[in-house]
mmCIF file of C-alpha atoms in Angstrom:
data_model
loop_
_atom_site.group_PDB
_atom_site.id
_atom_site.type_symbol
_atom_site.label_atom_id
_atom_site.label_comp_id
_atom_site.label_asym_id
_atom_site.label_seq_id
_atom_site.Cartn_x
_atom_site.Cartn_y
_atom_site.Cartn_z
ATOM 1 C CA UNK A 1 0.488 0.018 0.023
ATOM 2 C CA UNK A 2 1.623 3.350 -1.096
ATOM 3 C CA UNK A 3 1.192 6.716 1.644
ATOM 4 C CA UNK A 4 -2.801 6.906 1.115
ATOM 5 C CA UNK A 5 -4.592 3.909 0.666
ATOM 6 C CA UNK A 6 -8.428 2.405 1.602
ATOM 7 C CA UNK A 7 -8.206 -0.954 2.521
ATOM 8 C CA UNK A 8 -11.413 -2.597 1.773
ATOM 9 C CA UNK A 9 -12.226 -2.496 5.695
ATOM 10 C CA UNK A 10 -12.854 1.047 5.658
ATOM 11 C CA UNK A 11 -8.896 1.796 7.206
ATOM 12 C CA UNK A 12 -7.184 5.257 6.328
ATOM 13 C CA UNK A 13 -3.320 4.236 6.148
ATOM 14 C CA UNK A 14 -0.933 7.546 6.056
ATOM 15 C CA UNK A 15 2.307 6.756 6.058
ATOM 16 C CA UNK A 16 2.591 3.445 8.067
ATOM 17 C CA UNK A 17 0.096 4.485 10.537
ATOM 18 C CA UNK A 18 -3.365 3.078 10.810
ATOM 19 C CA UNK A 19 -6.161 5.191 12.233
ATOM 20 C CA UNK A 20 -9.872 3.037 11.646
ATOM 21 C CA UNK A 21 -12.676 6.350 10.511
ATOM 22 C CA UNK A 22 -16.339 5.368 12.345
ATOM 23 C CA UNK A 23 -18.920 5.489 10.496
ATOM 24 C CA UNK A 24 -21.578 7.028 12.481
ATOM 25 C CA UNK A 25 -25.160 6.207 11.527
ATOM 26 C CA UNK A 26 -27.659 9.042 12.532
ATOM 27 C CA UNK A 27 -29.759 8.277 15.720
ATOM 28 C CA UNK A 28 -32.368 9.871 17.247
ATOM 29 C CA UNK A 29 -32.387 9.839 21.197
ATOM 30 C CA UNK A 30 -36.026 10.097 22.193
ATOM 31 C CA UNK A 31 -35.456 11.002 26.249
ATOM 32 C CA UNK A 32 -39.508 9.949 27.730
ATOM 33 C CA UNK A 33 -40.265 10.628 31.653
ATOM 34 C CA UNK A 34 -41.453 7.669 33.782
ATOM 35 C CA UNK A 35 -44.664 8.693 35.064
ATOM 36 C CA UNK A 36 -44.839 10.894 38.048
ATOM 37 C CA UNK A 37 -45.627 8.673 41.103
ATOM 38 C CA UNK A 38 -49.848 9.914 42.650
ATOM 39 C CA UNK A 39 -49.306 11.012 45.892
ATOM 40 C CA UNK A 40 -51.139 8.274 48.101
ATOM 41 C CA UNK A 41 -54.526 10.151 49.394
ATOM 42 C CA UNK A 42 -55.335 7.736 52.641
ATOM 43 C CA UNK A 43 -58.181 9.211 54.231
ATOM 44 C CA UNK A 44 -58.692 9.986 58.215
ATOM 45 C CA UNK A 45 -61.146 8.129 60.086
ATOM 46 C CA UNK A 46 -62.998 11.413 60.178
ATOM 47 C CA UNK A 47 -62.411 12.242 56.321
ATOM 48 C CA UNK A 48 -59.758 14.491 57.090
ATOM 49 C CA UNK A 49 -56.821 13.381 54.191
ATOM 50 C CA UNK A 50 -54.243 11.323 56.125
ATOM 51 C CA UNK A 51 -50.327 13.304 55.521
ATOM 52 C CA UNK A 52 -48.453 10.369 55.154
ATOM 53 C CA UNK A 53 -45.241 11.923 56.170
ATOM 54 C CA UNK A 54 -43.928 12.765 59.100
ATOM 55 C CA UNK A 55 -40.237 14.351 59.876
ATOM 56 C CA UNK A 56 -38.822 13.181 63.295
ATOM 57 C CA UNK A 57 -36.045 14.998 65.450
ATOM 58 C CA UNK A 58 -33.661 13.182 67.922
ATOM 59 C CA UNK A 59 -31.814 13.911 70.891
ATOM 60 C CA UNK A 60 -28.857 14.173 70.800
ATOM 61 C CA UNK A 61 -25.908 15.506 73.005
ATOM 62 C CA UNK A 62 -25.713 18.903 72.120
ATOM 63 C CA UNK A 63 -28.396 21.191 71.994
ATOM 64 C CA UNK A 64 -29.843 22.800 75.358
ATOM 65 C CA UNK A 65 -33.074 21.814 75.893
ATOM 66 C CA UNK A 66 -34.169 25.748 76.164
ATOM 67 C CA UNK A 67 -32.964 25.901 72.557
ATOM 68 C CA UNK A 68 -34.907 22.974 71.004
ATOM 69 C CA UNK A 69 -38.105 24.518 72.736
ATOM 70 C CA UNK A 70 -37.903 28.228 70.663
ATOM 71 C CA UNK A 71 -36.731 26.084 67.978
ATOM 72 C CA UNK A 72 -40.357 24.368 67.541
ATOM 73 C CA UNK A 73 -41.755 27.375 68.781
ATOM 74 C CA UNK A 74 -39.917 29.514 66.034
ATOM 75 C CA UNK A 75 -39.725 27.466 63.160
ATOM 76 C CA UNK A 76 -43.248 25.292 63.205
ATOM 77 C CA UNK A 77 -45.310 28.318 65.259
ATOM 78 C CA UNK A 78 -46.194 26.309 68.306
ATOM 79 C CA UNK A 79 -47.073 27.426 71.363
ATOM 80 C CA UNK A 80 -44.702 27.167 74.331
ATOM 81 C CA UNK A 81 -46.741 24.276 75.982
ATOM 82 C CA UNK A 82 -46.784 22.363 72.777
ATOM 83 C CA UNK A 83 -43.188 23.422 72.441
ATOM 84 C CA UNK A 84 -42.012 22.148 76.114
ATOM 85 C CA UNK A 85 -44.017 18.354 75.538
ATOM 86 C CA UNK A 86 -42.549 17.642 72.023
ATOM 87 C CA UNK A 87 -39.055 19.108 73.859
ATOM 88 C CA UNK A 88 -39.543 15.719 76.377
ATOM 89 C CA UNK A 89 -40.593 13.532 73.984
ATOM 90 C CA UNK A 90 -37.288 14.678 72.300
ATOM 91 C CA UNK A 91 -35.386 14.167 75.488
ATOM 92 C CA UNK A 92 -37.229 11.104 77.492
ATOM 93 C CA UNK A 93 -38.346 8.829 75.125
ATOM 94 C CA UNK A 94 -35.193 10.030 71.985
ATOM 95 C CA UNK A 95 -37.868 11.128 69.493
ATOM 96 C CA UNK A 96 -40.982 13.013 68.786
ATOM 97 C CA UNK A 97 -42.248 13.513 65.240
ATOM 98 C CA UNK A 98 -43.128 16.913 65.204
ATOM 99 C CA UNK A 99 -44.358 17.758 62.014
ATOM 100 C CA UNK A 100 -46.616 15.810 59.154
ATOM 101 C CA UNK A 101 -47.478 16.473 55.776
ATOM 102 C CA UNK A 102 -46.554 15.685 51.870
ATOM 103 C CA UNK A 103 -42.825 14.455 51.260
ATOM 104 C CA UNK A 104 -41.721 18.267 49.690
ATOM 105 C CA UNK A 105 -43.571 19.668 53.466
ATOM 106 C CA UNK A 106 -40.703 16.558 55.880
ATOM 107 C CA UNK A 107 -37.329 17.467 53.713
ATOM 108 C CA UNK A 108 -37.737 20.736 54.273
ATOM 109 C CA UNK A 109 -38.901 20.556 57.926
ATOM 110 C CA UNK A 110 -35.639 18.015 57.580
ATOM 111 C CA UNK A 111 -33.808 20.652 56.202
ATOM 112 C CA UNK A 112 -34.529 23.331 58.263
ATOM 113 C CA UNK A 113 -33.852 21.567 61.681
ATOM 114 C CA UNK A 114 -30.778 20.682 60.190
ATOM 115 C CA UNK A 115 -29.851 24.400 59.929
ATOM 116 C CA UNK A 116 -31.046 24.827 63.492
ATOM 117 C CA UNK A 117 -28.511 22.152 64.319
ATOM 118 C CA UNK A 118 -30.515 19.551 65.109
ATOM 119 C CA UNK A 119 -31.019 15.752 64.460
ATOM 120 C CA UNK A 120 -34.019 15.191 62.170
ATOM 121 C CA UNK A 121 -35.109 13.057 59.271
ATOM 122 C CA UNK A 122 -37.976 12.972 57.557
ATOM 123 C CA UNK A 123 -40.219 8.878 56.688
ATOM 124 C CA UNK A 124 -43.574 8.392 56.083
ATOM 125 C CA UNK A 125 -45.929 7.475 57.987
ATOM 126 C CA UNK A 126 -46.409 3.798 59.320
#
């Protein structure tokens, strides 16, 4: 073969080095989104729609009880009495459910608790 020859297999040979030519066929990529799952609506016994997700605040060895009470009052708008009850649940039982709602709402509440320095998770209510 000379300086530039095209063997039958589609390769181009230039000066003794091979370069493989790839013929790319035009391809069409179709992206489809999976159908969104409808959020489950659970009816409560009294006819109201139950809120299937909850935010849980966990006890930690760092935050003062007065601070946890303050966070519950400030962020959730709980009365002092309700905030203190939730704080006692966190302190004595190790955890308390502090809010319920949609998954997105509970993600937001959990992130807010983290911003306040509290240990929090969210989960689907049993």
